[in-house]
CSV table of C-alpha atoms in Angstrom, one decimal:
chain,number,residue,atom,x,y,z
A,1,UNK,CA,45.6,107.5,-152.0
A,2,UNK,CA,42.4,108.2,-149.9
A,3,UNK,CA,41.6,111.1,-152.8
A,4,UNK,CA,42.0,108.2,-155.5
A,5,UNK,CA,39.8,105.8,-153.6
A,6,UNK,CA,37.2,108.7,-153.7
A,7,UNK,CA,37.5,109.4,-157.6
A,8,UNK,CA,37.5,105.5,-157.9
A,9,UNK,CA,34.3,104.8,-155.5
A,10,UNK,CA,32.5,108.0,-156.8
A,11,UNK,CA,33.3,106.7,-160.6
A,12,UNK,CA,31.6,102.8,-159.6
A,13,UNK,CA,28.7,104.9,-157.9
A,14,UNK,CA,27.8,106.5,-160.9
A,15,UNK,CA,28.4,103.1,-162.7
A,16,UNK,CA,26.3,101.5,-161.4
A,17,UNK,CA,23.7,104.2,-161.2
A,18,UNK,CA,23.9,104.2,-164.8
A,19,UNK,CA,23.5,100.2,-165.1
A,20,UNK,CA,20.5,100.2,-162.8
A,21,UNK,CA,18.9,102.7,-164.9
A,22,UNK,CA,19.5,100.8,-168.1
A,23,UNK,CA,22.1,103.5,-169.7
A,24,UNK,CA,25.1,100.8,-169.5
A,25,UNK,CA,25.8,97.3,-169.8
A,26,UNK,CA,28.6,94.4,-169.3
A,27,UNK,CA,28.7,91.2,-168.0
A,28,UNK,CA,30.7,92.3,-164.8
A,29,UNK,CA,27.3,94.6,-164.1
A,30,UNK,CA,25.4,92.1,-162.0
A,31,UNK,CA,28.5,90.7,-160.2
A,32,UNK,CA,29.8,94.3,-159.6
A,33,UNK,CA,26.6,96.1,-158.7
A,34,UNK,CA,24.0,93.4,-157.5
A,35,UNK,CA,25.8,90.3,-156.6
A,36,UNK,CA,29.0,91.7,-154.6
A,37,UNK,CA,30.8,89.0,-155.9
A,38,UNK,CA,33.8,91.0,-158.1
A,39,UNK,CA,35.3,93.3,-154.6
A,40,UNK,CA,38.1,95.7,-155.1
A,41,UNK,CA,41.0,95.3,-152.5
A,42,UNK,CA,43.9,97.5,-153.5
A,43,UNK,CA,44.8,100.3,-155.5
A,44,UNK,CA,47.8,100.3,-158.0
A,45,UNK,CA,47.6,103.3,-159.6
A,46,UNK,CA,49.0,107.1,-158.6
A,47,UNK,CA,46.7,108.7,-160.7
A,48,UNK,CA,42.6,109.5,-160.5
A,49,UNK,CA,42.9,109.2,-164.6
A,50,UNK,CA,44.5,106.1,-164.4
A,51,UNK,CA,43.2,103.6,-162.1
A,52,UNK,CA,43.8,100.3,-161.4
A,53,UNK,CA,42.5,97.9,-158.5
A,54,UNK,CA,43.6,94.7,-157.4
A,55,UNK,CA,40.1,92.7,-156.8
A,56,UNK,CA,38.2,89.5,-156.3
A,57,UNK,CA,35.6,88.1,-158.5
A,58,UNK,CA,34.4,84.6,-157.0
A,59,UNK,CA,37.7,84.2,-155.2
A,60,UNK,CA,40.1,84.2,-158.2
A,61,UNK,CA,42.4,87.3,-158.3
A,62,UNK,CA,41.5,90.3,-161.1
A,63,UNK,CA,42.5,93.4,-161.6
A,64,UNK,CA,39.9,96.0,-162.5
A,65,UNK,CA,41.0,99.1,-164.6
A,66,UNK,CA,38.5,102.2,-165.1
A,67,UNK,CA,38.9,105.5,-166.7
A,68,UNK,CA,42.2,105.2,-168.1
A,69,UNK,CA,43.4,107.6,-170.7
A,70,UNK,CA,45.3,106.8,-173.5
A,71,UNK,CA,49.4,107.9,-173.2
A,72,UNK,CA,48.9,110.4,-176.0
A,73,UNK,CA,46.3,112.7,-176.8
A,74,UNK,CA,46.0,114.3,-180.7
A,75,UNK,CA,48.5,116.6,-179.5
A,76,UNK,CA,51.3,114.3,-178.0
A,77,UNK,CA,50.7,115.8,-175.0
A,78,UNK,CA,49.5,113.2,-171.6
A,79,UNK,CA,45.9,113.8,-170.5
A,80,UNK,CA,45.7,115.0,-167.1
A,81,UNK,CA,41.9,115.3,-166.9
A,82,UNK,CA,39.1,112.2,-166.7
A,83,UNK,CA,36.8,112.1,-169.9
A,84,UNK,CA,33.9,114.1,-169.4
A,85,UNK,CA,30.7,112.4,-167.6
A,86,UNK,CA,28.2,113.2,-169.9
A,87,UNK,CA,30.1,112.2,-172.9
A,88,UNK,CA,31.5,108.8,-172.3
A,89,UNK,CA,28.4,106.8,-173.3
A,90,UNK,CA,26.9,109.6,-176.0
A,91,UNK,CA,27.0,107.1,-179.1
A,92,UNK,CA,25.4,105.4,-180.6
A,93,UNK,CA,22.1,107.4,-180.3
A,94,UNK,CA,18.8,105.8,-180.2
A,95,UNK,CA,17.0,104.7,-183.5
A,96,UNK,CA,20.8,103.5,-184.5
A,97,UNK,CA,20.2,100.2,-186.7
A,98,UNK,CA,22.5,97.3,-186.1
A,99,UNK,CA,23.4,98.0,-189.5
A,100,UNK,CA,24.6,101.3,-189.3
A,101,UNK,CA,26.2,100.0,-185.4
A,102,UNK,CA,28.5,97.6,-187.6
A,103,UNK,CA,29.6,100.3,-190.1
A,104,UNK,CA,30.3,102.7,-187.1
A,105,UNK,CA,32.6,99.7,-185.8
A,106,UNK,CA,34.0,99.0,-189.3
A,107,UNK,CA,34.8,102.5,-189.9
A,108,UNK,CA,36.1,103.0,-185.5
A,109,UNK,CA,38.4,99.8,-186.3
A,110,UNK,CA,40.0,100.5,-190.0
A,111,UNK,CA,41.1,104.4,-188.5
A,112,UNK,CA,42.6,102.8,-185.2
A,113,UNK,CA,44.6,100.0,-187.1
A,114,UNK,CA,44.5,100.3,-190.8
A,115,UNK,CA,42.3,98.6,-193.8
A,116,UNK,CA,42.8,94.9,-192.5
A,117,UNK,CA,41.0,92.0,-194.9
A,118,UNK,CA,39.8,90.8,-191.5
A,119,UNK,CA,38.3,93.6,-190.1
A,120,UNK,CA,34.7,92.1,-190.8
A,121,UNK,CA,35.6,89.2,-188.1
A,122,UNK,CA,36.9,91.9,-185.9
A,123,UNK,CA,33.5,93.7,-185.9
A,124,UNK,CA,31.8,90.2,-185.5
A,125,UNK,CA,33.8,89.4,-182.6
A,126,UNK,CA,33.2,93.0,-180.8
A,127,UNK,CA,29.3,92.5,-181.6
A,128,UNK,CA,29.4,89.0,-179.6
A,129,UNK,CA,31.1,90.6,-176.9
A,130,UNK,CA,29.1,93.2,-177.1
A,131,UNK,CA,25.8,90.9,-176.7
A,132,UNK,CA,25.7,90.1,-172.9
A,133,UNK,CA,22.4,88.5,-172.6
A,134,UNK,CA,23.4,86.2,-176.1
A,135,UNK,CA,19.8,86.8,-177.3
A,136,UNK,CA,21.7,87.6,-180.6
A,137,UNK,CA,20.6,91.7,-180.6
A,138,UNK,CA,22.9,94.7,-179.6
A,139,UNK,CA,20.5,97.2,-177.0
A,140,UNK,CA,21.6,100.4,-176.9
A,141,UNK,CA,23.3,100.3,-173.2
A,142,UNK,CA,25.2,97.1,-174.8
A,143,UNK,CA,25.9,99.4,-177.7
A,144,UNK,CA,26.9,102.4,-175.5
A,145,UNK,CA,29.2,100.5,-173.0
A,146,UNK,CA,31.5,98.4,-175.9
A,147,UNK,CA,31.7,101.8,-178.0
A,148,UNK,CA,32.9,103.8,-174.9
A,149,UNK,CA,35.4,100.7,-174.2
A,150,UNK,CA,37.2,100.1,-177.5
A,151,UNK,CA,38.3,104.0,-177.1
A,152,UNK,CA,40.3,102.8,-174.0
A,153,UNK,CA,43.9,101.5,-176.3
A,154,UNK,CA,44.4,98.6,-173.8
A,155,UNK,CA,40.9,97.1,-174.2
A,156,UNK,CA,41.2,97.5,-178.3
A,157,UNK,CA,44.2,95.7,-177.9
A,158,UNK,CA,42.8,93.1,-175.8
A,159,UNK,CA,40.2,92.3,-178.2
A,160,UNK,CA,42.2,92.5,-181.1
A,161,UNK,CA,44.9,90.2,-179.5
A,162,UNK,CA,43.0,87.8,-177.3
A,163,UNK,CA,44.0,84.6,-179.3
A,164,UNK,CA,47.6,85.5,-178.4
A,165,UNK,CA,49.4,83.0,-175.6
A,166,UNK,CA,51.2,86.7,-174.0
A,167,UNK,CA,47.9,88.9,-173.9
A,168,UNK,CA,46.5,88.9,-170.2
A,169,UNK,CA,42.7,87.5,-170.7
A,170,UNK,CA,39.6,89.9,-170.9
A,171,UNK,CA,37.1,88.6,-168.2
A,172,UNK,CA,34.6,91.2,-168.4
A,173,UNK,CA,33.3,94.7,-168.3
A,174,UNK,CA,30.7,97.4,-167.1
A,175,UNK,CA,30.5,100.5,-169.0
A,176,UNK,CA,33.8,101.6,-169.6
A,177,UNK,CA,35.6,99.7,-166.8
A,178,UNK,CA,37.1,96.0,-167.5
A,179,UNK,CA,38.1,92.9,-165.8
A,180,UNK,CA,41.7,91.4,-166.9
A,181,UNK,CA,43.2,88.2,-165.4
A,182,UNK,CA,45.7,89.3,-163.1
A,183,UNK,CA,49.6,88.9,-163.8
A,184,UNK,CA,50.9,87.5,-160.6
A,185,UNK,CA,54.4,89.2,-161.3
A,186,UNK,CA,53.8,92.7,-162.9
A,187,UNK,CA,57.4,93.3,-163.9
A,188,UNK,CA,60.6,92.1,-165.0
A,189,UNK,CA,61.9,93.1,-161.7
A,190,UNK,CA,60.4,93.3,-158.5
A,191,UNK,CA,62.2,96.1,-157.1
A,192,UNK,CA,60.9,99.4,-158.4
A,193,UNK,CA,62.4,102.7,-157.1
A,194,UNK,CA,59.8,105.3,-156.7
A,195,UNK,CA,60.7,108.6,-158.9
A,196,UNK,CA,61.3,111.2,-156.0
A,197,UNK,CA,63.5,108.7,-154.5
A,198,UNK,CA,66.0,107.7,-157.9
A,199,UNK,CA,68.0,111.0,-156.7
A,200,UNK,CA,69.1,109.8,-153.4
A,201,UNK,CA,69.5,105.8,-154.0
A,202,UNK,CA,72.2,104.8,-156.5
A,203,UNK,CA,71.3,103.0,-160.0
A,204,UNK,CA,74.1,100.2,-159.0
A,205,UNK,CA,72.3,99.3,-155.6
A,206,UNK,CA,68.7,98.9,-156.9
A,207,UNK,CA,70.3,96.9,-160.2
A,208,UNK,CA,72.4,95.0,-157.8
A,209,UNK,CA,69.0,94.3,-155.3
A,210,UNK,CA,67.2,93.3,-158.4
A,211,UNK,CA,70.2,91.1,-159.3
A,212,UNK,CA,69.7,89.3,-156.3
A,213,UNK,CA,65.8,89.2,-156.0
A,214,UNK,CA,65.6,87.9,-159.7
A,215,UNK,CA,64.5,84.3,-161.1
A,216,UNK,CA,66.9,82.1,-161.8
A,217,UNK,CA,69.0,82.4,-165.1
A,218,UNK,CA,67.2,79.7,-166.5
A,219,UNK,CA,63.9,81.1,-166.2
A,220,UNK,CA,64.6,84.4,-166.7
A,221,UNK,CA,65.5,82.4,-170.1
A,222,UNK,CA,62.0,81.2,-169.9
A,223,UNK,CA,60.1,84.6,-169.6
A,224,UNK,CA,62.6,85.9,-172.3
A,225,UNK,CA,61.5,83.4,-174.7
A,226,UNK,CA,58.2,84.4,-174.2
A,227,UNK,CA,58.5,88.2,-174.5
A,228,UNK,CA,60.6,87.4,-177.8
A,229,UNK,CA,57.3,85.5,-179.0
A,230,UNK,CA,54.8,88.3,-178.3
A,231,UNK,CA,57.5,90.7,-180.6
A,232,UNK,CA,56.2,87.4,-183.2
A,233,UNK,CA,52.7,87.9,-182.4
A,234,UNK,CA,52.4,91.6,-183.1
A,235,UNK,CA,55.2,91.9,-185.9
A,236,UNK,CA,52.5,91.1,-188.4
A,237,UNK,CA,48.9,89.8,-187.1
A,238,UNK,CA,45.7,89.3,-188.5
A,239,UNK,CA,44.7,92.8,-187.5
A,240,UNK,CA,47.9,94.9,-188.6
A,241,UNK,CA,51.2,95.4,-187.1
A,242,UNK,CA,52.1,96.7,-183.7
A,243,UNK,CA,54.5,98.9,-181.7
A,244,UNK,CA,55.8,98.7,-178.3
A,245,UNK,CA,56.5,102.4,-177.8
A,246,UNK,CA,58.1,102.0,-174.0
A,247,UNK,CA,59.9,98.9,-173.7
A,248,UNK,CA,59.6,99.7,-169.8
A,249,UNK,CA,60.6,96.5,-167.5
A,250,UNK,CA,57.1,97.2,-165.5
A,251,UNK,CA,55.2,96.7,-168.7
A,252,UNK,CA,56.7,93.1,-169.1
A,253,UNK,CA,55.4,90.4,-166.5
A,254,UNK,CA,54.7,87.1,-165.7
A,255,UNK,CA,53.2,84.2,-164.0
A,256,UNK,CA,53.6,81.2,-161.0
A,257,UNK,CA,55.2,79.0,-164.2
A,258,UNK,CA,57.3,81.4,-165.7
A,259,UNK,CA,55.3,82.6,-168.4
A,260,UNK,CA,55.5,85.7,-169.6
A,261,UNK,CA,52.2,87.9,-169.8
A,262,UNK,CA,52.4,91.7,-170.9
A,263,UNK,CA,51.3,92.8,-167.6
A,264,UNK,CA,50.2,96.9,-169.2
A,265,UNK,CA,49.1,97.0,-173.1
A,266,UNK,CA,49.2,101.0,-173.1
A,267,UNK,CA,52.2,101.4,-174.5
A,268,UNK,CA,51.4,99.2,-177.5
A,269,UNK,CA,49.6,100.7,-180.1
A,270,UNK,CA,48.5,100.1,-183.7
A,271,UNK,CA,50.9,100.8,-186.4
A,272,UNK,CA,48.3,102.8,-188.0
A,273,UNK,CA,47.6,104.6,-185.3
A,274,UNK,CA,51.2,105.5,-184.7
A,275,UNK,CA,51.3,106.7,-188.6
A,276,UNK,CA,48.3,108.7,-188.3
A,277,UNK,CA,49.5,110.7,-185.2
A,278,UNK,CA,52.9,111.0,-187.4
A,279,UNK,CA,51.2,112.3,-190.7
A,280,UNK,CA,51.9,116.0,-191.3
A,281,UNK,CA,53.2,116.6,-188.0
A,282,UNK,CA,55.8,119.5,-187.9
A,283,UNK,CA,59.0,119.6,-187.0
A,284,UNK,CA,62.5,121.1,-186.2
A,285,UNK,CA,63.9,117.7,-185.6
A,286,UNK,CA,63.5,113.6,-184.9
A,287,UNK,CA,62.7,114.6,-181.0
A,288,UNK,CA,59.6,116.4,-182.3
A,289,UNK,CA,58.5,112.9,-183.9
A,290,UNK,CA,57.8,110.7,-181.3
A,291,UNK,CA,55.0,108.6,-180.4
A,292,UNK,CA,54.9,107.8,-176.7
A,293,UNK,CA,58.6,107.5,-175.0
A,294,UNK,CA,60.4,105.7,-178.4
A,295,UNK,CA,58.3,105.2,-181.1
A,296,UNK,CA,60.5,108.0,-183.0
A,297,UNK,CA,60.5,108.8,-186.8
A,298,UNK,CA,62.9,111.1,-188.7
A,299,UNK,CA,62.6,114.9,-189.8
A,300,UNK,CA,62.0,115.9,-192.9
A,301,UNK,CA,64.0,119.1,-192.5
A,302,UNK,CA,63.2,120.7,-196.0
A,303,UNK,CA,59.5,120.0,-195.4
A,304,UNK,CA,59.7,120.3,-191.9
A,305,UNK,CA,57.7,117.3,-191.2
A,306,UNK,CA,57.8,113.7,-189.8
A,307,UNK,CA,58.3,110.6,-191.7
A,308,UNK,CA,55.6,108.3,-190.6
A,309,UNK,CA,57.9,105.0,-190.2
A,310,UNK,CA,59.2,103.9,-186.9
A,311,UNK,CA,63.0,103.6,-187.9
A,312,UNK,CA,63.3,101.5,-184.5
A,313,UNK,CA,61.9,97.7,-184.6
A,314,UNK,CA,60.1,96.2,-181.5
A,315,UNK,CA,62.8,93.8,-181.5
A,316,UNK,CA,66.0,96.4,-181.0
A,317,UNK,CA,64.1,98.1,-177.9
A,318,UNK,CA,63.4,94.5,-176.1
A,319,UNK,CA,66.8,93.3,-176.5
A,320,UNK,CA,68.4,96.7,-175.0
A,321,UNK,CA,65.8,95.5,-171.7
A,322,UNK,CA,67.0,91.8,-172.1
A,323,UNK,CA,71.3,93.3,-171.8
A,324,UNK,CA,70.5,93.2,-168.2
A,325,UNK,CA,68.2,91.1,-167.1
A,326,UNK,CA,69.8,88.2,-169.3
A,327,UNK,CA,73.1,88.8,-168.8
A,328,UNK,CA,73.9,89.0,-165.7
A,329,UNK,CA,73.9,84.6,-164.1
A,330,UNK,CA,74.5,83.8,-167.6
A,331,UNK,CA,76.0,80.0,-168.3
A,332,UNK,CA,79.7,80.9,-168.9
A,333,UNK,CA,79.5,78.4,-172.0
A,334,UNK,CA,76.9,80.8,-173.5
A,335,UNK,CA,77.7,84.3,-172.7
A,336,UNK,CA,79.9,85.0,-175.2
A,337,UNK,CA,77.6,83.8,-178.1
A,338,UNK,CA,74.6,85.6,-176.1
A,339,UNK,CA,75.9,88.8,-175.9
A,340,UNK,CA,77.2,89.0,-179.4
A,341,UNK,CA,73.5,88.1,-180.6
A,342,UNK,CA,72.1,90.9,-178.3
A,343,UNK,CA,74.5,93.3,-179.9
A,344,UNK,CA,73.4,92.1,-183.0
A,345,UNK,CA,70.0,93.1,-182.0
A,346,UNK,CA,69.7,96.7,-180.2
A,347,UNK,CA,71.3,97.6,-183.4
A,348,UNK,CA,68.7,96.5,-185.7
A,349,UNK,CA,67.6,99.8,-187.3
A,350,UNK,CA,65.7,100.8,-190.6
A,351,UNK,CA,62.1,101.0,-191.9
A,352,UNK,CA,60.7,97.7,-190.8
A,353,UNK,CA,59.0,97.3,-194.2
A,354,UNK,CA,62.8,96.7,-195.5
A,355,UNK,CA,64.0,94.7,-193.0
A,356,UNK,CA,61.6,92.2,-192.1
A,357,UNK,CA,63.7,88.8,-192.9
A,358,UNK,CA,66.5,90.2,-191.1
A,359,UNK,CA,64.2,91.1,-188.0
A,360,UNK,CA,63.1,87.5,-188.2
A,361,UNK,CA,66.6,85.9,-188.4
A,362,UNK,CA,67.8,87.7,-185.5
A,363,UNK,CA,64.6,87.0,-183.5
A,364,UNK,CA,64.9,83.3,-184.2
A,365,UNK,CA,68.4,82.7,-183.5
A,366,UNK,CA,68.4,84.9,-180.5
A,367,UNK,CA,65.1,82.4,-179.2
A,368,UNK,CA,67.0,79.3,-180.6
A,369,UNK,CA,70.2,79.6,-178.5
A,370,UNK,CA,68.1,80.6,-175.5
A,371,UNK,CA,65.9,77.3,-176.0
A,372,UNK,CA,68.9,75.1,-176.8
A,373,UNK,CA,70.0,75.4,-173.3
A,374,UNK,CA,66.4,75.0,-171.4
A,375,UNK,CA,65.0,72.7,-173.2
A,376,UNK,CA,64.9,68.8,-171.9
A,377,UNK,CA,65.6,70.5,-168.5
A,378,UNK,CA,62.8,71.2,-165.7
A,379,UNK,CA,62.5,74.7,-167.3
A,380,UNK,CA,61.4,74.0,-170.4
């Protein structure tokens, strides 16, 4: 860990260096750099490419995230190494008109999630996030720091979703690191087994332990409902369809009233994306055509290439992560109905552009019965 807190400390050196000398802007700068008043307390991460601090800004509890990578490279393959220094604030280059700045956003945004009618308010909205000082211009370091941000997927995502009820808030930024309100509860269970120890400590003790350390039934009902409506949210948005390509219990949190938050946005990404990584990508079988850990497509064996749909929803890969952590405390009056409608629902399968009122039945009764049996109750 000492070795991460170097890369980390070395990283908000240079950051700062660089917002001193005018390269860099945000409006976390002054707080981070002059004021002292956003403090880091304690690292989350494992990795120098991925780091992520627990912090302080005026006393409410943040978490600041810097340098991180996306899951997949061009190749499919995890990056291992930070960007490169000297390139992460290279565009745009001075004597770049605030025309040509918007049609360098237009063009960044349409490529990461598709030609979107609303794209326009997309680019509006990144300009006046963009604009620190709200004098109503763009300076370069402004320019510099959003355009090396919106490569990071999570902060895309944050700006594209930050209407949404389930997307942690964007506080601020400085350069390529960002500021997110902090999910108090990070996961769907609070017990996670670290991987060099899964070999010697049985599956059936930790689910058991997390059995026992979990919510109640009726507001693990709660959270459910919640994570059911951010599979709404992102099914079909104002900016383009999304997948969650690791339906991993640690990406899922929540917070002090129940509410669920998605505690890690890196394992969502743009349905255009996903296509575009897809797109004339060869292959012997459907294991060579996936995105992340599950966003899998099939084989075209005579062409040896992937299909570019996703033949599993959102939907089928949450409710295989709600089995558990529903089922178990269930109401004995509503297991029966809820486990048949989760077996309804891992099995959901086909191109989502053919199934879509299906998908949205089997959402909407699953998040009916659920709410039938909170509702008019303290939980609700």
């Amino acid at each position: 860990m000492d070795g991460l807190y170097f890369f980390f400390f070395f990283g908000l050196f240079l950051q700062c260096d660089h917002y001193r000398r005018g390269i860099i802007s945000g409006s976390s700068c002054k707080a981070l750099c002059d004021q002292k008043t956003l403090t880091l307390h304690r690292c989350m991460s494992t990795s120098s490419t991925h780091q992520v601090y627990i912090g302080l800004w005026k006393d409410r509890p943040v978490v600041i995230k810097c340098g991180i990578e996306d899951p997949v490279n061009i190749d499919g393959v995890p990056d291992t190494l930070p960007r490169p220094e000297m390139s992460l604030f290279d565009k745009p280059t001075r004597g770049t008109s605030m025309d040509e700045f918007k049609e360098m956003l237009h063009s960044f945004l349409k490529a990461n999630l598709g030609e979107q009618p609303s794209l326009s308010v997309l680019v509006d909205r990144v300009i006046t996030l963009a604009d620190v000082n709200q004098d109503g211009k763009v300076s370069l370091a402004e320019a510099k720091s959003i355009w090396a941000l919106l490569h990071i997927n999570e902060f895309l995502l944050m700006v594209a979703l930050q209407e949404k009820e389930h997307t942690p808030k964007l506080l601020g930024f400085c350069g390529d690191l960002y500021v997110t309100e902090r999910v108090i509860h990070s996961s769907l269970y609070r017990l996670e087994v670290p991987h060099y120890l899964k070999a010697v400590i049985p599956e059936a003790l930790s689910s058991s332990l997390n059995h026992w350390l979990a919510p109640s039934w009726p507001r693990r009902a709660r959270i459910t409902i919640g994570l059911l409506e951010f599979v709404e949210e992102v099914f079909h948005g104002s900016y383009g369809s999304f997948l969650i390509c690791d339906a991993s219990p640690h990406h899922v949190g929540y917070n002090a009233k129940y509410d669920c938050k998605m505690a890690n946005l890196h394992s969502v990404a743009s349905e255009a994306m996903v296509r575009a990584f897809l797109k004339g990508r060869r292959c012997e079988n459907n294991a060579d055509c996936i995105y992340g850990r599950d966003c899998t497509a099939t084989c075209d064996r005579l062409v040896k290439q992937c299909n570019t749909e996703v033949v599993q929803p959102n939907l089928a890969k949450v409710c295989m992560l709600l089995q558990d952590y529903l089922l178990f405390g269930a109401p004995s009056d509503l297991r029966g109905d809820l486990e048949k409608q989760l077996r309804t629902c891992v099995t959901l399968s086909g191109l989502a552009s053919q199934m879509e009122v299906h998908h949205s039945l089997v959402l909407n009764n699953l998040k009916t019965l659920l709410w039938k049996k909170i509702s008019n109750t303290q939980y609700s």
